Amino acid sequence: MTSYEGTHPTALVRVGDRQAQIDERLAPAIRAIWECGFDTFTCCQDVGESNADWPQKLPHMREWVESRRGWMLIDFPVDSGLAFLSAVANAGPRDAFYVRMTHWAAPDAWDVTVKPMDAAMFQEQLASRFRLQLLQVSFPAYDLPELTRRLREHAQGRSVPPSPTDWTTVGR
């Protein structure tokens, strides 16, 4: 079943008692993430496309929107996001993919951020109360096949022993 109601076509993903309409290109990865037992909040198969209309209302966002074309995003609860990153890192070699996901200065480095959330954003009568709730992982779309492969390896209990990493792309 495919839906085209949002910016991107979606497919229904079901794993156990979880189900959601997921952007079509991310559906296999989200299935693998859920099969590994990690929780997610949201995802997007092309952040630039999804936010293409922002600059009409928010001109200061034009450069950001353009920089996110071809980039995917998955939002996790913080603990699940950290477990996801560890699983992906341990299920493959410490290669260029690994360097992109772990070092901010790598070419096409993943953007991994923890977003503090204020309860008052959603209930304005409340006093501000921040908590760490969201870990956001954004990565170039070309990393999706390797990310999904590594998740499947993790689900099968397979990992790659630690080994030296080529850090030359980040000046180490």
Short mmCIF file of N, CA and C in Angstrom, two decimals:
data_model
loop_
_atom_site.label_atom_id
_atom_site.label_comp_id
_atom_site.label_asym_id
_atom_site.label_seq_id
_atom_site.Cartn_x
_atom_site.Cartn_y
_atom_site.Cartn_z
N MET A 1 0.85 -1.18 0.00
CA MET A 1 0.00 0.00 0.00
C MET A 1 0.89 1.24 0.00
N THR A 2 0.67 2.13 -0.93
CA THR A 2 1.44 3.36 -1.01
C THR A 2 0.50 4.55 -0.90
N SER A 3 0.93 5.55 -0.15
CA SER A 3 0.16 6.77 0.02
C SER A 3 0.99 7.93 -0.53
N TYR A 4 0.31 8.91 -1.12
CA TYR A 4 1.00 10.09 -1.65
C TYR A 4 0.45 11.37 -1.02
N GLU A 5 -0.01 11.32 0.23
CA GLU A 5 -0.65 12.47 0.87
C GLU A 5 0.34 13.54 1.32
N GLY A 6 1.57 13.16 1.70
CA GLY A 6 2.55 14.14 2.16
C GLY A 6 3.45 14.57 1.02
N THR A 7 4.58 15.13 1.37
CA THR A 7 5.55 15.55 0.36
C THR A 7 6.08 14.36 -0.43
N HIS A 8 6.33 13.26 0.26
CA HIS A 8 6.89 12.07 -0.38
C HIS A 8 5.90 10.91 -0.33
N PRO A 9 5.97 10.03 -1.33
CA PRO A 9 5.14 8.84 -1.28
C PRO A 9 5.52 8.00 -0.05
N THR A 10 4.53 7.37 0.56
CA THR A 10 4.78 6.58 1.76
C THR A 10 4.33 5.14 1.55
N ALA A 11 4.85 4.29 2.41
CA ALA A 11 4.45 2.88 2.44
C ALA A 11 4.15 2.52 3.89
N LEU A 12 3.20 1.64 4.09
CA LEU A 12 2.87 1.19 5.43
C LEU A 12 3.94 0.21 5.90
N VAL A 13 4.51 0.49 7.06
CA VAL A 13 5.49 -0.40 7.68
C VAL A 13 4.87 -0.94 8.95
N ARG A 14 4.93 -2.26 9.10
CA ARG A 14 4.42 -2.94 10.30
C ARG A 14 5.50 -3.84 10.86
N VAL A 15 5.76 -3.69 12.15
CA VAL A 15 6.68 -4.57 12.86
C VAL A 15 6.05 -4.80 14.22
N GLY A 16 5.63 -6.03 14.49
CA GLY A 16 4.94 -6.32 15.74
C GLY A 16 3.69 -5.47 15.87
N ASP A 17 3.56 -4.75 16.98
CA ASP A 17 2.38 -3.91 17.18
C ASP A 17 2.59 -2.48 16.69
N ARG A 18 3.73 -2.20 16.07
CA ARG A 18 3.99 -0.87 15.53
C ARG A 18 3.59 -0.83 14.07
N GLN A 19 3.05 0.30 13.67
CA GLN A 19 2.81 0.52 12.26
C GLN A 19 2.73 2.02 12.01
N ALA A 20 3.17 2.40 10.81
CA ALA A 20 3.13 3.82 10.43
C ALA A 20 3.34 3.93 8.93
N GLN A 21 2.84 5.01 8.37
CA GLN A 21 3.13 5.37 6.99
C GLN A 21 4.52 6.02 7.00
N ILE A 22 5.44 5.46 6.26
CA ILE A 22 6.84 5.90 6.25
C ILE A 22 7.20 6.31 4.82
N ASP A 23 7.98 7.37 4.68
CA ASP A 23 8.48 7.74 3.35
C ASP A 23 9.04 6.50 2.68
N GLU A 24 8.62 6.29 1.44
CA GLU A 24 8.92 5.06 0.70
C GLU A 24 10.39 4.65 0.71
N ARG A 25 11.29 5.59 0.46
CA ARG A 25 12.70 5.23 0.39
C ARG A 25 13.26 4.84 1.75
N LEU A 26 12.69 5.36 2.83
CA LEU A 26 13.16 5.04 4.18
C LEU A 26 12.46 3.83 4.79
N ALA A 27 11.40 3.35 4.17
CA ALA A 27 10.61 2.26 4.76
C ALA A 27 11.46 1.04 5.12
N PRO A 28 12.35 0.53 4.24
CA PRO A 28 13.15 -0.63 4.64
C PRO A 28 14.07 -0.35 5.84
N ALA A 29 14.62 0.84 5.91
CA ALA A 29 15.49 1.17 7.05
C ALA A 29 14.69 1.28 8.34
N ILE A 30 13.52 1.90 8.28
CA ILE A 30 12.70 2.02 9.49
C ILE A 30 12.24 0.63 9.94
N ARG A 31 11.89 -0.22 8.99
CA ARG A 31 11.54 -1.61 9.35
C ARG A 31 12.71 -2.25 10.09
N ALA A 32 13.92 -2.11 9.55
CA ALA A 32 15.11 -2.70 10.18
C ALA A 32 15.36 -2.09 11.56
N ILE A 33 15.18 -0.78 11.67
CA ILE A 33 15.37 -0.10 12.96
C ILE A 33 14.40 -0.67 14.00
N TRP A 34 13.14 -0.79 13.62
CA TRP A 34 12.14 -1.34 14.55
C TRP A 34 12.43 -2.80 14.87
N GLU A 35 12.87 -3.56 13.87
CA GLU A 35 13.19 -4.98 14.11
C GLU A 35 14.35 -5.12 15.08
N CYS A 36 15.23 -4.14 15.14
CA CYS A 36 16.33 -4.13 16.11
C CYS A 36 15.86 -3.68 17.49
N GLY A 37 14.63 -3.22 17.60
CA GLY A 37 14.09 -2.80 18.88
C GLY A 37 14.28 -1.33 19.21
N PHE A 38 14.71 -0.54 18.23
CA PHE A 38 14.90 0.89 18.46
C PHE A 38 13.62 1.65 18.15
N ASP A 39 13.34 2.68 18.93
CA ASP A 39 12.17 3.51 18.73
C ASP A 39 12.52 4.72 17.87
N THR A 40 11.54 5.20 17.12
CA THR A 40 11.71 6.40 16.31
C THR A 40 10.53 7.33 16.56
N PHE A 41 10.73 8.61 16.24
CA PHE A 41 9.64 9.58 16.27
C PHE A 41 9.16 9.87 14.85
N THR A 42 10.05 10.40 14.03
CA THR A 42 9.70 10.79 12.66
C THR A 42 10.87 10.50 11.74
N CYS A 43 10.61 10.63 10.44
CA CYS A 43 11.67 10.48 9.46
C CYS A 43 11.28 11.22 8.19
N CYS A 44 12.28 11.46 7.33
CA CYS A 44 12.04 12.14 6.06
C CYS A 44 13.10 11.69 5.06
N GLN A 45 12.66 11.34 3.86
CA GLN A 45 13.59 10.85 2.84
C GLN A 45 14.32 11.95 2.08
N ASP A 46 13.88 13.19 2.17
CA ASP A 46 14.61 14.32 1.59
C ASP A 46 14.18 15.59 2.32
N VAL A 47 14.99 16.02 3.26
CA VAL A 47 14.65 17.15 4.12
C VAL A 47 14.50 18.45 3.32
N GLY A 48 15.35 18.64 2.31
CA GLY A 48 15.24 19.84 1.48
C GLY A 48 13.94 19.89 0.72
N GLU A 49 13.54 18.77 0.13
CA GLU A 49 12.26 18.73 -0.59
C GLU A 49 11.09 18.99 0.35
N SER A 50 11.11 18.37 1.51
CA SER A 50 9.99 18.51 2.46
C SER A 50 9.81 19.94 2.94
N ASN A 51 10.90 20.69 2.97
CA ASN A 51 10.84 22.05 3.49
C ASN A 51 11.03 23.10 2.41
N ALA A 52 10.83 22.73 1.15
CA ALA A 52 11.08 23.62 0.01
C ALA A 52 10.27 24.91 0.09
N ASP A 53 9.11 24.90 0.72
CA ASP A 53 8.29 26.10 0.78
C ASP A 53 8.62 27.02 1.97
N TRP A 54 9.48 26.59 2.86
CA TRP A 54 9.83 27.41 4.02
C TRP A 54 10.32 28.80 3.66
N PRO A 55 11.24 28.94 2.68
CA PRO A 55 11.77 30.28 2.40
C PRO A 55 10.71 31.31 1.99
N GLN A 56 9.54 30.86 1.54
CA GLN A 56 8.48 31.81 1.22
C GLN A 56 8.04 32.56 2.47
N LYS A 57 7.92 31.85 3.59
CA LYS A 57 7.53 32.47 4.85
C LYS A 57 8.72 32.86 5.71
N LEU A 58 9.81 32.10 5.57
CA LEU A 58 10.99 32.30 6.40
C LEU A 58 12.22 32.44 5.50
N PRO A 59 12.42 33.61 4.91
CA PRO A 59 13.52 33.79 3.94
C PRO A 59 14.89 33.41 4.50
N HIS A 60 15.09 33.56 5.80
CA HIS A 60 16.39 33.22 6.39
C HIS A 60 16.69 31.72 6.32
N MET A 61 15.70 30.90 5.98
CA MET A 61 15.89 29.45 5.91
C MET A 61 16.29 28.96 4.51
N ARG A 62 16.37 29.86 3.53
CA ARG A 62 16.66 29.45 2.14
C ARG A 62 17.94 28.63 2.03
N GLU A 63 19.03 29.13 2.57
CA GLU A 63 20.31 28.43 2.46
C GLU A 63 20.26 27.07 3.16
N TRP A 64 19.63 27.02 4.33
CA TRP A 64 19.52 25.76 5.06
C TRP A 64 18.73 24.74 4.24
N VAL A 65 17.58 25.14 3.69
CA VAL A 65 16.75 24.23 2.90
C VAL A 65 17.55 23.67 1.73
N GLU A 66 18.25 24.53 1.02
CA GLU A 66 19.05 24.07 -0.13
C GLU A 66 20.15 23.10 0.31
N SER A 67 20.74 23.34 1.46
CA SER A 67 21.81 22.47 1.95
C SER A 67 21.30 21.10 2.37
N ARG A 68 20.02 20.95 2.57
CA ARG A 68 19.45 19.68 3.02
C ARG A 68 18.86 18.84 1.88
N ARG A 69 18.93 19.32 0.66
CA ARG A 69 18.45 18.52 -0.48
C ARG A 69 19.33 17.29 -0.61
N GLY A 70 18.67 16.12 -0.72
CA GLY A 70 19.41 14.86 -0.82
C GLY A 70 19.83 14.30 0.52
N TRP A 71 19.34 14.89 1.60
CA TRP A 71 19.66 14.41 2.95
C TRP A 71 18.42 13.83 3.60
N MET A 72 18.61 12.70 4.26
CA MET A 72 17.54 12.01 4.98
C MET A 72 17.65 12.33 6.46
N LEU A 73 16.55 12.09 7.18
CA LEU A 73 16.52 12.41 8.59
C LEU A 73 15.70 11.36 9.33
N ILE A 74 16.19 10.94 10.47
CA ILE A 74 15.43 10.05 11.37
C ILE A 74 15.55 10.63 12.78
N ASP A 75 14.41 10.80 13.44
CA ASP A 75 14.37 11.29 14.82
C ASP A 75 14.11 10.12 15.76
N PHE A 76 14.87 10.08 16.84
CA PHE A 76 14.78 9.01 17.83
C PHE A 76 14.61 9.60 19.23
N PRO A 77 14.01 8.84 20.16
CA PRO A 77 14.23 9.16 21.57
C PRO A 77 15.74 9.03 21.81
N VAL A 78 16.30 9.82 22.70
CA VAL A 78 17.75 9.88 22.87
C VAL A 78 18.38 8.51 23.06
N ASP A 79 17.87 7.70 23.98
CA ASP A 79 18.49 6.39 24.24
C ASP A 79 18.45 5.47 23.02
N SER A 80 17.33 5.45 22.32
CA SER A 80 17.23 4.62 21.11
C SER A 80 18.18 5.12 20.02
N GLY A 81 18.30 6.44 19.91
CA GLY A 81 19.20 7.00 18.91
C GLY A 81 20.65 6.63 19.18
N LEU A 82 21.06 6.68 20.43
CA LEU A 82 22.43 6.30 20.76
C LEU A 82 22.65 4.81 20.51
N ALA A 83 21.67 3.98 20.85
CA ALA A 83 21.79 2.53 20.60
C ALA A 83 21.84 2.26 19.09
N PHE A 84 21.04 2.99 18.32
CA PHE A 84 21.06 2.87 16.85
C PHE A 84 22.45 3.18 16.31
N LEU A 85 23.03 4.31 16.73
CA LEU A 85 24.36 4.68 16.25
C LEU A 85 25.40 3.62 16.60
N SER A 86 25.35 3.10 17.80
CA SER A 86 26.30 2.05 18.20
C SER A 86 26.12 0.80 17.35
N ALA A 87 24.87 0.41 17.13
CA ALA A 87 24.61 -0.79 16.33
C ALA A 87 25.13 -0.63 14.91
N VAL A 88 24.86 0.51 14.29
CA VAL A 88 25.30 0.75 12.91
C VAL A 88 26.83 0.78 12.85
N ALA A 89 27.46 1.43 13.81
CA ALA A 89 28.92 1.50 13.82
C ALA A 89 29.56 0.12 14.00
N ASN A 90 29.01 -0.69 14.87
CA ASN A 90 29.60 -1.99 15.18
C ASN A 90 29.29 -3.07 14.14
N ALA A 91 28.33 -2.82 13.26
CA ALA A 91 27.93 -3.84 12.29
C ALA A 91 28.64 -3.71 10.95
N GLY A 92 29.68 -2.89 10.90
CA GLY A 92 30.44 -2.74 9.66
C GLY A 92 31.84 -2.29 9.94
N PRO A 93 32.65 -2.23 8.91
CA PRO A 93 34.04 -1.82 9.10
C PRO A 93 34.16 -0.34 9.44
N ARG A 94 35.30 0.03 9.95
CA ARG A 94 35.58 1.44 10.24
C ARG A 94 36.15 2.08 8.98
N ASP A 95 35.25 2.27 8.03
CA ASP A 95 35.58 2.76 6.70
C ASP A 95 35.11 4.21 6.54
N ALA A 96 35.02 4.69 5.30
CA ALA A 96 34.58 6.08 5.04
C ALA A 96 33.16 6.31 5.56
N PHE A 97 32.28 5.32 5.44
CA PHE A 97 30.93 5.42 5.99
C PHE A 97 31.01 5.70 7.50
N TYR A 98 31.80 4.90 8.19
CA TYR A 98 31.98 5.06 9.63
C TYR A 98 32.51 6.46 9.96
N VAL A 99 33.50 6.93 9.21
CA VAL A 99 34.07 8.25 9.47
C VAL A 99 33.00 9.33 9.28
N ARG A 100 32.16 9.21 8.24
CA ARG A 100 31.07 10.19 8.02
C ARG A 100 30.10 10.20 9.19
N MET A 101 29.81 9.02 9.73
CA MET A 101 28.80 8.98 10.79
C MET A 101 29.37 9.39 12.16
N THR A 102 30.70 9.42 12.30
CA THR A 102 31.27 9.69 13.61
C THR A 102 32.02 11.00 13.75
N HIS A 103 32.49 11.59 12.65
CA HIS A 103 33.32 12.79 12.77
C HIS A 103 32.70 13.96 12.01
N TRP A 104 32.46 15.04 12.72
CA TRP A 104 31.79 16.21 12.16
C TRP A 104 32.52 16.84 10.98
N ALA A 105 33.84 16.66 10.85
CA ALA A 105 34.60 17.31 9.79
C ALA A 105 34.77 16.45 8.55
N ALA A 106 34.24 15.25 8.54
CA ALA A 106 34.36 14.36 7.38
C ALA A 106 33.55 14.92 6.21
N PRO A 107 33.99 14.65 4.99
CA PRO A 107 33.16 15.02 3.84
C PRO A 107 31.78 14.36 3.96
N ASP A 108 30.73 15.14 3.80
CA ASP A 108 29.34 14.65 3.95
C ASP A 108 29.08 14.04 5.33
N ALA A 109 29.70 14.61 6.36
CA ALA A 109 29.52 14.12 7.73
C ALA A 109 28.05 14.13 8.12
N TRP A 110 27.65 13.07 8.80
CA TRP A 110 26.30 13.02 9.34
C TRP A 110 26.12 14.16 10.33
N ASP A 111 24.90 14.66 10.42
CA ASP A 111 24.55 15.69 11.39
C ASP A 111 23.74 14.99 12.48
N VAL A 112 24.37 14.78 13.63
CA VAL A 112 23.71 14.09 14.75
C VAL A 112 23.63 15.10 15.88
N THR A 113 22.40 15.43 16.28
CA THR A 113 22.20 16.42 17.32
C THR A 113 21.16 15.94 18.32
N VAL A 114 21.36 16.35 19.55
CA VAL A 114 20.36 16.13 20.60
C VAL A 114 19.63 17.45 20.76
N LYS A 115 18.32 17.40 20.67
CA LYS A 115 17.49 18.60 20.72
C LYS A 115 16.79 18.70 22.07
N PRO A 116 17.18 19.67 22.91
CA PRO A 116 16.43 19.87 24.14
C PRO A 116 15.03 20.40 23.81
N MET A 117 14.06 19.92 24.51
CA MET A 117 12.67 20.33 24.28
C MET A 117 12.13 20.97 25.55
N ASP A 118 11.41 22.07 25.37
CA ASP A 118 10.79 22.79 26.48
C ASP A 118 9.30 22.44 26.50
N ALA A 119 8.81 21.93 27.60
CA ALA A 119 7.39 21.59 27.73
C ALA A 119 6.50 22.80 27.44
N ALA A 120 6.99 24.00 27.71
CA ALA A 120 6.19 25.21 27.50
C ALA A 120 5.95 25.52 26.02
N MET A 121 6.72 24.90 25.13
CA MET A 121 6.47 25.10 23.69
C MET A 121 5.09 24.57 23.30
N PHE A 122 4.63 23.57 24.01
CA PHE A 122 3.37 22.90 23.66
C PHE A 122 2.24 23.24 24.61
N GLN A 123 2.59 23.70 25.80
CA GLN A 123 1.61 24.15 26.79
C GLN A 123 2.13 25.47 27.37
N GLU A 124 1.75 26.56 26.74
CA GLU A 124 2.34 27.85 27.05
C GLU A 124 2.04 28.36 28.46
N GLN A 125 1.07 27.80 29.15
CA GLN A 125 0.78 28.21 30.51
C GLN A 125 1.78 27.62 31.50
N LEU A 126 2.59 26.66 31.06
CA LEU A 126 3.59 26.04 31.93
C LEU A 126 4.86 26.88 31.99
N ALA A 127 5.54 26.77 33.12
CA ALA A 127 6.89 27.34 33.20
C ALA A 127 7.81 26.51 32.30
N SER A 128 8.87 27.11 31.83
CA SER A 128 9.80 26.36 31.00
C SER A 128 10.42 25.21 31.79
N ARG A 129 10.49 24.06 31.15
CA ARG A 129 11.11 22.87 31.74
C ARG A 129 11.71 22.07 30.58
N PHE A 130 13.01 22.17 30.44
CA PHE A 130 13.70 21.50 29.34
C PHE A 130 14.07 20.08 29.71
N ARG A 131 14.07 19.23 28.70
CA ARG A 131 14.55 17.86 28.87
C ARG A 131 15.14 17.41 27.53
N LEU A 132 16.06 16.48 27.61
CA LEU A 132 16.62 15.90 26.39
C LEU A 132 15.68 14.80 25.93
N GLN A 133 15.08 15.00 24.79
CA GLN A 133 14.06 14.08 24.32
C GLN A 133 14.37 13.51 22.95
N LEU A 134 15.01 14.28 22.09
CA LEU A 134 15.12 13.94 20.68
C LEU A 134 16.56 13.89 20.23
N LEU A 135 16.95 12.78 19.62
CA LEU A 135 18.24 12.68 18.95
C LEU A 135 17.93 12.61 17.46
N GLN A 136 18.45 13.57 16.72
CA GLN A 136 18.15 13.69 15.29
C GLN A 136 19.39 13.28 14.49
N VAL A 137 19.19 12.35 13.56
CA VAL A 137 20.27 11.86 12.72
C VAL A 137 19.93 12.21 11.28
N SER A 138 20.78 13.02 10.66
CA SER A 138 20.61 13.40 9.27
C SER A 138 21.85 12.93 8.50
N PHE A 139 21.63 12.33 7.34
CA PHE A 139 22.72 11.73 6.59
C PHE A 139 22.43 11.83 5.09
N PRO A 140 23.50 11.77 4.27
CA PRO A 140 23.28 11.83 2.83
C PRO A 140 22.54 10.58 2.35
N ALA A 141 21.62 10.77 1.42
CA ALA A 141 20.80 9.66 0.93
C ALA A 141 21.63 8.50 0.41
N TYR A 142 22.82 8.77 -0.12
CA TYR A 142 23.61 7.68 -0.66
C TYR A 142 24.11 6.72 0.43
N ASP A 143 23.99 7.08 1.70
CA ASP A 143 24.37 6.17 2.80
C ASP A 143 23.25 5.20 3.18
N LEU A 144 22.06 5.39 2.65
CA LEU A 144 20.92 4.54 3.06
C LEU A 144 21.16 3.05 2.83
N PRO A 145 21.64 2.59 1.68
CA PRO A 145 21.83 1.14 1.51
C PRO A 145 22.79 0.53 2.54
N GLU A 146 23.90 1.22 2.82
CA GLU A 146 24.85 0.69 3.80
C GLU A 146 24.27 0.74 5.21
N LEU A 147 23.55 1.80 5.53
CA LEU A 147 22.91 1.90 6.84
C LEU A 147 21.94 0.73 7.04
N THR A 148 21.12 0.47 6.04
CA THR A 148 20.13 -0.62 6.13
C THR A 148 20.83 -1.97 6.22
N ARG A 149 21.88 -2.16 5.44
CA ARG A 149 22.64 -3.42 5.48
C ARG A 149 23.20 -3.65 6.88
N ARG A 150 23.77 -2.61 7.46
CA ARG A 150 24.36 -2.75 8.80
C ARG A 150 23.30 -3.04 9.85
N LEU A 151 22.14 -2.44 9.72
CA LEU A 151 21.06 -2.74 10.67
C LEU A 151 20.65 -4.20 10.58
N ARG A 152 20.59 -4.73 9.38
CA ARG A 152 20.24 -6.15 9.20
C ARG A 152 21.31 -7.05 9.80
N GLU A 153 22.57 -6.67 9.63
CA GLU A 153 23.67 -7.43 10.25
C GLU A 153 23.52 -7.42 11.77
N HIS A 154 23.23 -6.24 12.33
CA HIS A 154 23.04 -6.13 13.78
C HIS A 154 21.88 -7.02 14.24
N ALA A 155 20.79 -7.00 13.50
CA ALA A 155 19.62 -7.81 13.87
C ALA A 155 19.96 -9.31 13.87
N GLN A 156 20.91 -9.71 13.03
CA GLN A 156 21.35 -11.11 12.96
C GLN A 156 22.44 -11.42 13.99
N GLY A 157 22.78 -10.42 14.81
CA GLY A 157 23.79 -10.63 15.84
C GLY A 157 25.22 -10.59 15.33
N ARG A 158 25.40 -10.06 14.12
CA ARG A 158 26.74 -10.01 13.54
C ARG A 158 27.35 -8.62 13.75
N SER A 159 28.61 -8.62 14.13
CA SER A 159 29.35 -7.37 14.27
C SER A 159 30.73 -7.55 13.67
N VAL A 160 31.41 -6.44 13.47
CA VAL A 160 32.76 -6.44 12.91
C VAL A 160 33.71 -6.04 14.04
N PRO A 161 34.77 -6.80 14.25
CA PRO A 161 35.71 -6.44 15.32
C PRO A 161 36.30 -5.05 15.09
N PRO A 162 36.58 -4.32 16.17
CA PRO A 162 37.21 -3.02 16.03
C PRO A 162 38.52 -3.13 15.26
N SER A 163 38.81 -2.11 14.49
CA SER A 163 40.04 -2.09 13.69
C SER A 163 40.48 -0.64 13.52
N PRO A 164 41.70 -0.43 13.06
CA PRO A 164 42.16 0.94 12.82
C PRO A 164 41.29 1.63 11.77
N THR A 165 41.17 2.94 11.91
CA THR A 165 40.35 3.75 11.02
C THR A 165 41.23 4.70 10.24
N ASP A 166 40.90 4.91 8.98
CA ASP A 166 41.61 5.89 8.15
C ASP A 166 40.95 7.26 8.38
N TRP A 167 41.59 8.09 9.18
CA TRP A 167 41.05 9.41 9.53
C TRP A 167 41.62 10.53 8.67
N THR A 168 42.30 10.22 7.56
CA THR A 168 42.97 11.26 6.78
C THR A 168 42.00 12.31 6.26
N THR A 169 40.75 11.96 6.00
CA THR A 169 39.80 12.95 5.47
C THR A 169 39.42 14.01 6.51
N VAL A 170 39.74 13.76 7.77
CA VAL A 170 39.42 14.73 8.82
C VAL A 170 40.68 15.32 9.44
N GLY A 171 41.82 15.08 8.80
CA GLY A 171 43.07 15.69 9.24
C GLY A 171 43.75 15.02 10.41
N ARG A 172 43.39 13.78 10.71
CA ARG A 172 44.04 13.06 11.81
C ARG A 172 45.04 12.08 11.28
#
